Short mmCIF file of N, CA and C in Angstrom, two decimals:
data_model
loop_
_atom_site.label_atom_id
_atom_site.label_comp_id
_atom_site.label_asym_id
_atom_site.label_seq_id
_atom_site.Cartn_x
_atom_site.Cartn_y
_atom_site.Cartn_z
N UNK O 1067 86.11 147.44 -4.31
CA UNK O 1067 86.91 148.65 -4.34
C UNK O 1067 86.28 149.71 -3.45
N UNK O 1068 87.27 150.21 -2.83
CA UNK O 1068 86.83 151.12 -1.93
C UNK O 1068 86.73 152.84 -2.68
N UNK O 1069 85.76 153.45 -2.69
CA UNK O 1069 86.04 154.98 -3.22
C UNK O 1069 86.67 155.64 -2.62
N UNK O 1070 87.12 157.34 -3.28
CA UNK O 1070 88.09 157.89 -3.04
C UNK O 1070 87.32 159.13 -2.24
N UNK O 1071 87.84 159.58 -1.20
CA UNK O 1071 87.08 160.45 -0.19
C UNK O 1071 87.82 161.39 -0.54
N UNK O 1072 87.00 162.52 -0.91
CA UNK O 1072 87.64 164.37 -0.72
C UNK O 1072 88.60 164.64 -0.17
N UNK O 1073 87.64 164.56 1.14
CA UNK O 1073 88.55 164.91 1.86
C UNK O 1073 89.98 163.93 2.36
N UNK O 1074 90.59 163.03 1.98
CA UNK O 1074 91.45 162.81 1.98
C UNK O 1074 92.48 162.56 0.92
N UNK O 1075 92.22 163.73 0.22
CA UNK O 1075 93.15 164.52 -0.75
C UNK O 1075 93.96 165.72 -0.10
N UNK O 1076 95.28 166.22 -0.47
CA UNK O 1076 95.51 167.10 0.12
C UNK O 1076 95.75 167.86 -0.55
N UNK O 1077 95.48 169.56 -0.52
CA UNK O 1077 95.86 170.49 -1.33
C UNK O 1077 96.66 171.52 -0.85
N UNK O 1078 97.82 172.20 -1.56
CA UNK O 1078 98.67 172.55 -0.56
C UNK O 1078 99.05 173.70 -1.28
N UNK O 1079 99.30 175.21 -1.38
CA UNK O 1079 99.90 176.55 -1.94
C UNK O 1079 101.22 176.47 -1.06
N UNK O 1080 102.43 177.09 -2.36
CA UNK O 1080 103.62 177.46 -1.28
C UNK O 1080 103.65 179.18 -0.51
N UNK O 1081 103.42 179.19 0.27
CA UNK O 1081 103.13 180.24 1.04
C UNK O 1081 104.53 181.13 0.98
N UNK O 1082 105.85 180.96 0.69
CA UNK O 1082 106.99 181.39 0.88
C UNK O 1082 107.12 182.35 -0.34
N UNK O 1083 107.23 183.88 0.50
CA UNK O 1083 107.41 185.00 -0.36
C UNK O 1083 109.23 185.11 -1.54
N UNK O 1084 109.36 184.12 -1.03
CA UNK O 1084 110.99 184.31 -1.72
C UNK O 1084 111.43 183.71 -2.81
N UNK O 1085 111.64 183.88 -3.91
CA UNK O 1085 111.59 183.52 -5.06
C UNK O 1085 113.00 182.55 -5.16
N UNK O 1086 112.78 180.94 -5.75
CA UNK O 1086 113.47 180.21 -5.82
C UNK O 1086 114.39 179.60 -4.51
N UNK O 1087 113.19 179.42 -3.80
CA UNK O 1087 113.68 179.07 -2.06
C UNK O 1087 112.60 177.74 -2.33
N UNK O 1088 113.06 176.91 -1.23
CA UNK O 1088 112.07 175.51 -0.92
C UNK O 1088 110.71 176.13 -1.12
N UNK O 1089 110.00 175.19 -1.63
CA UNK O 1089 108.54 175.37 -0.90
C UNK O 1089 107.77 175.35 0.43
N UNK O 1090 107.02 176.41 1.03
CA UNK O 1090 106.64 176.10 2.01
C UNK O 1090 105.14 175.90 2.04
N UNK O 1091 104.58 174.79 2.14
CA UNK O 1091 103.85 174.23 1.61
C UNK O 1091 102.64 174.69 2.98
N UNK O 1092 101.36 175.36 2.51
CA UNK O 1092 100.35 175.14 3.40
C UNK O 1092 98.93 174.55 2.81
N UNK O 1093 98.08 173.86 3.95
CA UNK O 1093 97.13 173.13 3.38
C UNK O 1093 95.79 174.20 3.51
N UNK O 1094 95.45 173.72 2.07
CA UNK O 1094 94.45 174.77 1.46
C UNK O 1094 92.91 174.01 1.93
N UNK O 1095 92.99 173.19 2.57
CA UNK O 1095 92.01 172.54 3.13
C UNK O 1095 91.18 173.02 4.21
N UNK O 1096 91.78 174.08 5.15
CA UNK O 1096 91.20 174.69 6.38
C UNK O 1096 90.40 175.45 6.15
N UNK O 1097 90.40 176.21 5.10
CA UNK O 1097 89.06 177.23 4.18
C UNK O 1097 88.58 176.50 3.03
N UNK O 1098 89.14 175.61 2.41
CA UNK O 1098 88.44 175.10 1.79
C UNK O 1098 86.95 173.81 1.78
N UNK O 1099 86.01 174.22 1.32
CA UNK O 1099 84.80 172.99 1.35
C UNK O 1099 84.64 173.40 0.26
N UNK O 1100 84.48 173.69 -0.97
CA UNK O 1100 84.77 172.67 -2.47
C UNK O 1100 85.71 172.85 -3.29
N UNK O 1101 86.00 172.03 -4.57
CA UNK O 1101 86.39 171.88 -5.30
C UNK O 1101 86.48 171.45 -6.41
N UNK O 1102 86.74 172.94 -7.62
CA UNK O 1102 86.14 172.01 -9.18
C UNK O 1102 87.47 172.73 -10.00
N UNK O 1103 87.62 171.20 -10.72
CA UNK O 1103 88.74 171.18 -11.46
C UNK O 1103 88.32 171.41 -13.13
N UNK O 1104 89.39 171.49 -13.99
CA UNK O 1104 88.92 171.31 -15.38
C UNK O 1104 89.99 171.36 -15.71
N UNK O 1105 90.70 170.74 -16.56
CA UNK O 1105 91.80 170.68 -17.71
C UNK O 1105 91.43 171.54 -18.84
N UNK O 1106 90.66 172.43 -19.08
CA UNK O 1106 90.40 173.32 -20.46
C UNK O 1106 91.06 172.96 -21.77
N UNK O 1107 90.66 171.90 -21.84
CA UNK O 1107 91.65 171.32 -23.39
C UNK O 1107 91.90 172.59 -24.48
N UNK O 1108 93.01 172.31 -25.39
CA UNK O 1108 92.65 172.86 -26.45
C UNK O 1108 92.34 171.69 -27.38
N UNK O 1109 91.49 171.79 -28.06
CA UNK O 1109 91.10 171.32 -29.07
C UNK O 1109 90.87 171.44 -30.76
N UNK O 1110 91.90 170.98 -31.48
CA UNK O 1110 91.51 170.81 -32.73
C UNK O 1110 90.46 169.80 -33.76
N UNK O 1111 89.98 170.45 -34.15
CA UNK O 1111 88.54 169.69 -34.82
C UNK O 1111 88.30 170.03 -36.13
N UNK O 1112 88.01 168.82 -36.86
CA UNK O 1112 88.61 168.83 -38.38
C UNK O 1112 87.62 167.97 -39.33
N UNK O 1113 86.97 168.10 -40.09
CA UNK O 1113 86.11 167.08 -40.75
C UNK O 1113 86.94 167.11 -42.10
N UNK O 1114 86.96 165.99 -42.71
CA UNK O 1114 87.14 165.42 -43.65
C UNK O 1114 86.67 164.64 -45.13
N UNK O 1115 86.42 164.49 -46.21
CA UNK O 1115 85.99 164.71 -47.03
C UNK O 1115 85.15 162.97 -47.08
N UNK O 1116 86.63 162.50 -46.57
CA UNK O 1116 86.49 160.98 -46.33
C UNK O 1116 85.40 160.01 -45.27
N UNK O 1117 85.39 160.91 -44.78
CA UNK O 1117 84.53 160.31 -43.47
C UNK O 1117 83.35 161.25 -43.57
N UNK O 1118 82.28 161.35 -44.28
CA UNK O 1118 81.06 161.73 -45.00
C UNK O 1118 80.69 162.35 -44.07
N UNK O 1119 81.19 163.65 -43.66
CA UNK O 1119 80.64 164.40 -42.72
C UNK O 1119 81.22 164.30 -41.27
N UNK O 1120 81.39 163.14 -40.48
CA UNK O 1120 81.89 162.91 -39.16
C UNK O 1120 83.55 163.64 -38.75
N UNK O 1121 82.69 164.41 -37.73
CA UNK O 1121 84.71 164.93 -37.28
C UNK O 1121 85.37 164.32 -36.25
N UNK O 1122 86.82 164.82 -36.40
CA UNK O 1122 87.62 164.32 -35.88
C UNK O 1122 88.13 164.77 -35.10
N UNK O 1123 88.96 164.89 -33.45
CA UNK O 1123 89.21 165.51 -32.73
C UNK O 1123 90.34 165.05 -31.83
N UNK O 1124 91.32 166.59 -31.86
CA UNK O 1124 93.09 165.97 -31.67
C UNK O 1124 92.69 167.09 -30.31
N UNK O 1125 93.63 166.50 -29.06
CA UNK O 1125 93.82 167.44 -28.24
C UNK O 1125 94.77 168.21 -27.83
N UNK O 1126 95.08 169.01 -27.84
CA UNK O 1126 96.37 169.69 -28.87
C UNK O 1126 96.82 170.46 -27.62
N UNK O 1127 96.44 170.62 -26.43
CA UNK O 1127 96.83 171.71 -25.52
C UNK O 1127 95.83 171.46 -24.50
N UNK O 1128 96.43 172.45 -23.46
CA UNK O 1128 95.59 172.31 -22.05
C UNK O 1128 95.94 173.33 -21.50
N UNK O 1129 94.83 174.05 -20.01
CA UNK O 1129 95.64 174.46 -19.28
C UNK O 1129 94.73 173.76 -17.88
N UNK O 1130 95.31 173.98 -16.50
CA UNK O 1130 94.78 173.25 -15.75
C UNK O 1130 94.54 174.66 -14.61
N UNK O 1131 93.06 174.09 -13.88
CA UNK O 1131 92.35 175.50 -13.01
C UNK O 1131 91.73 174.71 -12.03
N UNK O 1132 91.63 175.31 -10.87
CA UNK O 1132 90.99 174.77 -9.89
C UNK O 1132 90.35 175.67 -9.55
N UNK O 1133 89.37 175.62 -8.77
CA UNK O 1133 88.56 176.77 -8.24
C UNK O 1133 87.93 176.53 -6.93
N UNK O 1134 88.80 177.17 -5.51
CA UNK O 1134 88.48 176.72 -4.23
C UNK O 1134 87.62 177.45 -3.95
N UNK O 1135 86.26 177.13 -3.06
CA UNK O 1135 85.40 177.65 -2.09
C UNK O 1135 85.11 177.64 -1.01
N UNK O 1136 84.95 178.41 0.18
CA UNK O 1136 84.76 177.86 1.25
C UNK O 1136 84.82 179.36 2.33
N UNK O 1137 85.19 179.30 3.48
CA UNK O 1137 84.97 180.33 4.25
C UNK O 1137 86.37 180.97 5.03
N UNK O 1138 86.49 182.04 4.40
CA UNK O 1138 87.84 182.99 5.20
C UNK O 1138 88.28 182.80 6.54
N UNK O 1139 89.41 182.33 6.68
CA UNK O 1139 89.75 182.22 8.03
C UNK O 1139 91.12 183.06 8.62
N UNK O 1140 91.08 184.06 9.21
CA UNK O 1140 92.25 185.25 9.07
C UNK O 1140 93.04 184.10 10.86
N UNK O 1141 94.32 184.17 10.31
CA UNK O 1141 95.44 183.60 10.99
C UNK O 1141 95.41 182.01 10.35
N UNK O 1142 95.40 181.97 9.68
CA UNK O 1142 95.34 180.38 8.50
C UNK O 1142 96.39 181.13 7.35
N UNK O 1143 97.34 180.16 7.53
CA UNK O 1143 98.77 180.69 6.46
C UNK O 1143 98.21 180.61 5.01
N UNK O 1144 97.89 179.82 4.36
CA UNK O 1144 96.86 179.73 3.36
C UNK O 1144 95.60 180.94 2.67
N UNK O 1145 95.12 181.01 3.76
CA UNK O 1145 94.00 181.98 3.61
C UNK O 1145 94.79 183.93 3.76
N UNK O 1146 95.94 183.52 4.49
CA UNK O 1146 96.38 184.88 5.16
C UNK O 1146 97.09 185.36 3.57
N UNK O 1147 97.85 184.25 3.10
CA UNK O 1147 98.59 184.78 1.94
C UNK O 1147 97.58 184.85 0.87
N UNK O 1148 97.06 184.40 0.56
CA UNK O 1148 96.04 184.66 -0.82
C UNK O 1148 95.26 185.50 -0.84
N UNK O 1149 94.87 186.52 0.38
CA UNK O 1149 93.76 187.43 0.91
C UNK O 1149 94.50 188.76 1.24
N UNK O 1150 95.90 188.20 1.43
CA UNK O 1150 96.96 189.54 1.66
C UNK O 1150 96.94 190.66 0.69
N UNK O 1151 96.79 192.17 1.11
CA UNK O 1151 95.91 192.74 0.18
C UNK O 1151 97.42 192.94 -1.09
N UNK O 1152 98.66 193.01 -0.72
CA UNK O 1152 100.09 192.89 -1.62
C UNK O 1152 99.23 191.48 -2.18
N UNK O 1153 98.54 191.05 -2.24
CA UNK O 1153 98.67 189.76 -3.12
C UNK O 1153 97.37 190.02 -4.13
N UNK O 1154 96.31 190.23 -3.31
CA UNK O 1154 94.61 190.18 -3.77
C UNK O 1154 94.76 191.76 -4.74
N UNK O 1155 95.33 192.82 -4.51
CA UNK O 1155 95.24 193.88 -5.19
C UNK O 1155 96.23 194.16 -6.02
N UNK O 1156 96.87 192.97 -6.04
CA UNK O 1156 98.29 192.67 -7.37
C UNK O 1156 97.86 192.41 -8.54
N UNK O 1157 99.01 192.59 -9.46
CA UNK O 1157 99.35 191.91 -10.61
C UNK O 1157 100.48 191.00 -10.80
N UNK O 1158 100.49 190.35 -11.80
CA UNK O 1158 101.97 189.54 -12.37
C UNK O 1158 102.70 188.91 -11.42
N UNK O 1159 103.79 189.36 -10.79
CA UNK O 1159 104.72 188.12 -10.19
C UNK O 1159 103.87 187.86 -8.56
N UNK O 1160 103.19 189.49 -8.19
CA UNK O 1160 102.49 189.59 -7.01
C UNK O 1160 101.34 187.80 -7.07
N UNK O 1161 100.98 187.28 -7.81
CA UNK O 1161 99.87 186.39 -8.08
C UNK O 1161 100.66 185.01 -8.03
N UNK O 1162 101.90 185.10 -8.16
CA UNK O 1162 102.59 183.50 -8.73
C UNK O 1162 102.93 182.77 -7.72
N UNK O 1163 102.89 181.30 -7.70
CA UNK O 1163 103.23 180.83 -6.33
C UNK O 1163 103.07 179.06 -7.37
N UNK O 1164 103.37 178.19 -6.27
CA UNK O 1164 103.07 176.87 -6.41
C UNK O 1164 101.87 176.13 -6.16
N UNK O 1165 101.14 174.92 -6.33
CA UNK O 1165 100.30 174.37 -5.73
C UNK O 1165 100.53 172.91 -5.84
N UNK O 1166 100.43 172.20 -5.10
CA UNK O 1166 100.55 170.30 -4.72
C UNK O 1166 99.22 170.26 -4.20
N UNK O 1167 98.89 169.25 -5.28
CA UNK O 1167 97.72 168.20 -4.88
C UNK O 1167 98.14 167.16 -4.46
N UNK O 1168 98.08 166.58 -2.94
CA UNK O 1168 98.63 164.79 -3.14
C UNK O 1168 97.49 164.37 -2.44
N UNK O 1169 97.73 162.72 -3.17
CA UNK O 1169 96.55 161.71 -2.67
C UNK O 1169 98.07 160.37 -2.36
N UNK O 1170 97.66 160.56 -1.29
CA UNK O 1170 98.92 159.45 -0.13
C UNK O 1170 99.85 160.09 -0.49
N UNK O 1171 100.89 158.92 -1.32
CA UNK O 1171 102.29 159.56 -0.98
C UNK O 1171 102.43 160.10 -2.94
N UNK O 1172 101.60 160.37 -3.45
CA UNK O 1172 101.89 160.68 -4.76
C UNK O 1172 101.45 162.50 -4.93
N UNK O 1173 102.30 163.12 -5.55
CA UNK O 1173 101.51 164.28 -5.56
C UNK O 1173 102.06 164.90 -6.84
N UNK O 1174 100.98 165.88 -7.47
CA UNK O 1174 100.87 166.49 -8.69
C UNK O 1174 101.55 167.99 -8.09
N UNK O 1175 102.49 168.84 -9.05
CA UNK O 1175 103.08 169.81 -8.61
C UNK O 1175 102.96 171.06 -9.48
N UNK O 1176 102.03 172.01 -9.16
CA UNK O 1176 102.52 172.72 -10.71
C UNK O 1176 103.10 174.69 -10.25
N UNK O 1177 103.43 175.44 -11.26
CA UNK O 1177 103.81 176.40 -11.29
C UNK O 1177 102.27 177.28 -11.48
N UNK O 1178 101.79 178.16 -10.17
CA UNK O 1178 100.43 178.63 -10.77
C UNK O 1178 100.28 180.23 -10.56
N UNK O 1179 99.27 180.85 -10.94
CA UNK O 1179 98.76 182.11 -10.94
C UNK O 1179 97.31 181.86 -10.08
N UNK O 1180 97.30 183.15 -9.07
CA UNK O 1180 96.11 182.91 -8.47
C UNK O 1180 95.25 184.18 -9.12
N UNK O 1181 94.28 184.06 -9.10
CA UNK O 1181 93.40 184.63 -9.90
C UNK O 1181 91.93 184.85 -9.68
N UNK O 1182 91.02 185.96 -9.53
CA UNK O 1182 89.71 185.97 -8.90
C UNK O 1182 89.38 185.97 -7.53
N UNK O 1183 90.71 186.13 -6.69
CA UNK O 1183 90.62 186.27 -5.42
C UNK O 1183 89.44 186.96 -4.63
N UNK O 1184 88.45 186.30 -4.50
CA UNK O 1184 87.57 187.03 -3.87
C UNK O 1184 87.08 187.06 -2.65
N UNK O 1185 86.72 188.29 -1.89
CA UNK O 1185 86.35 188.02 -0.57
C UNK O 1185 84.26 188.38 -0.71
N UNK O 1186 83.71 187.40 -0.40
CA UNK O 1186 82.57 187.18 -0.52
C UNK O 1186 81.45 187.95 0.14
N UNK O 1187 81.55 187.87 1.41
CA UNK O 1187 81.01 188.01 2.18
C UNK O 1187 80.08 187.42 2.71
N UNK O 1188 78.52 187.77 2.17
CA UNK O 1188 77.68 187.38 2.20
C UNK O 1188 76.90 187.68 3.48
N UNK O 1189 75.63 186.91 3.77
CA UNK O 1189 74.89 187.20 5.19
C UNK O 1189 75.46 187.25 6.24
N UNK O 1190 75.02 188.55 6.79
CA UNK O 1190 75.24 189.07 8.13
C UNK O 1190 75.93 187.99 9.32
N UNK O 1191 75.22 186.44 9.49
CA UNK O 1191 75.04 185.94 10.61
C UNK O 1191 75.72 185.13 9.80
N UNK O 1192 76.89 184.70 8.77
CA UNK O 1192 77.53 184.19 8.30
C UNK O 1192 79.11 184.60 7.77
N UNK O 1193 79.76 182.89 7.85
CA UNK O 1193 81.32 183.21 7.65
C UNK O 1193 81.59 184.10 6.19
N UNK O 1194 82.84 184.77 5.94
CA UNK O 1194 82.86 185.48 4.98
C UNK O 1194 82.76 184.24 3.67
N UNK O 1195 82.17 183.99 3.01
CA UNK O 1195 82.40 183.18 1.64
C UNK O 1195 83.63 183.56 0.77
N UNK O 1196 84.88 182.54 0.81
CA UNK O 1196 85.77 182.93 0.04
C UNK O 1196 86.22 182.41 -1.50
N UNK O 1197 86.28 182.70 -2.84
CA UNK O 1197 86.87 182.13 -3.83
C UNK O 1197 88.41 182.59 -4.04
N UNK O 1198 88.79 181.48 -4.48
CA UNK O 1198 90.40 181.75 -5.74
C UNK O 1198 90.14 180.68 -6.46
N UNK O 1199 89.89 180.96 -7.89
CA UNK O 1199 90.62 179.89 -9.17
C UNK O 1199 92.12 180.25 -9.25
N UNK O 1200 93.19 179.31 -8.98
CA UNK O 1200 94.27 178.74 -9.73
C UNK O 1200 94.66 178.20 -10.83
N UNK O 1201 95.28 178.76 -11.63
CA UNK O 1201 95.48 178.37 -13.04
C UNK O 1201 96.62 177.73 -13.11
N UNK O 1202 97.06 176.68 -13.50
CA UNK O 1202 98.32 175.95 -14.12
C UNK O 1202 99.08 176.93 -14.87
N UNK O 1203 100.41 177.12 -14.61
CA UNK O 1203 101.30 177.57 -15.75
C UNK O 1203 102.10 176.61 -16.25
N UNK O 1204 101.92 175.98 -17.17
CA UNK O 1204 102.83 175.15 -17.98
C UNK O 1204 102.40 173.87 -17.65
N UNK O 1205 103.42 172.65 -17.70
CA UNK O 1205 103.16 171.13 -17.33
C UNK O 1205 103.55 171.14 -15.78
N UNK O 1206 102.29 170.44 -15.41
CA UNK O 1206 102.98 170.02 -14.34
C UNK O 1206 104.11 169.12 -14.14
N UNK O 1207 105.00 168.81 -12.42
CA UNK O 1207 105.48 167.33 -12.41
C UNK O 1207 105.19 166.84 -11.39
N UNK O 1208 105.58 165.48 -11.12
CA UNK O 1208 104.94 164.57 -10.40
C UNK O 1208 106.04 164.10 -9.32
N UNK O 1209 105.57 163.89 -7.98
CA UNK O 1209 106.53 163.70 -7.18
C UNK O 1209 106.17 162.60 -6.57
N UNK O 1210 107.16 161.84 -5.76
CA UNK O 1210 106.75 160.93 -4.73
C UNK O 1210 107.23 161.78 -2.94
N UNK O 1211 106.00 161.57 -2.45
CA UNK O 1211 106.50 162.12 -1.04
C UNK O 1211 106.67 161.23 0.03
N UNK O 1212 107.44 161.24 0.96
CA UNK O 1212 107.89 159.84 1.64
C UNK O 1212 106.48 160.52 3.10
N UNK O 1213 105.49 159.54 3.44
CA UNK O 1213 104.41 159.93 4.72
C UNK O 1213 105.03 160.25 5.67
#
C-alpha cells in the first residue's frame, strides 16, 4: 500500500461574496503549509452500578475545525478573502462561507465559520505567518467530483 501524501489533498474556501450563488471554489493550499484537524466530539460518559466501576462512552455530537498555517500571500483569492479587513474585522454572516476538502475525485463539503483570522507577522526577514481555524456548521455532505 502506498501512503497518502498531504499534499495531494485539496482544500478549497468558496470565495463568492453572494449568498446562495454556485460556489467559487479557491485552493487554500497556496498559503497553506499545515494542517490540524479535530472532530471535537461530544461525549457522554456514564458509569454504572453493573459494571463495578468501568465507564461507558456514547458519542453523542461533534463539531468539525481545521486550523490552517502558513504564510500570507496578498493577490491569492484565498488569502485575499479571508484577510479582507470586511471579513477579518467582522462578525456573523461577515465570517460564513463554504469549505471542500477532496482527495481525487471524492470530496467532503461543509457549511463553515472562519474564525481567529490572524495576521502573524513575525521576523523582520520573514513571510507574514498566517492562521484561520474553520469550524464546521452542521453535517457535512459528500460529493463526487468528475477530474
Amino acid at each position: 500500500m502506498v501512503p497518502e501524501i498531504n499534499y495531494n489533498i485539496t482544500l478549497e474556501i468558496d470565495v463568492s461574496d453572494a449568498p446562495h450563488t454556485e460556489p467559487e471554489w479557491a485552493d487554500l493550499g497556496v498559503f497553506t503549509k499545515n494542517v490540524a484537524q479535530a472532530l471535537n466530539e461530544v461525549l457522554y460518559q456514564a458509569t454504572y452500578y453493573s459494571d463495578g466501576g468501568w465507564g461507558s462512552t456514547e458519542v453523542t455530537g461533534g463539531q468539525y475545525t481545521v486550523t490552517l498555517t502558513g504564510d500570507r500571500k496578498n493577490g491569492d483569492p484565498a488569502c485575499d478573502y479571508i484577510f479582507d479587513k470586511e471579513r477579518q474585522f467582522a462578525f456573523g454572516d461577515a465570517r460564513k462561507t463554504k469549505m471542500r476538502i477532496r482527495r481525487g475525485n471524492e470530496a467532503i463539503v461543509w457549511d463553515v465559520t472562519l474564525a481567529n483570522i490572524t495576521d502573524a507577522m513575525g521576523d523582520a526577514n520573514q513571510p507574514n505567518a498566517a492562521t484561520v481555524t474553520i469550524h464546521g456548521n452542521g453535517k457535512p455532505t459528500f460529493e463526487t467530483i468528475s477530474a
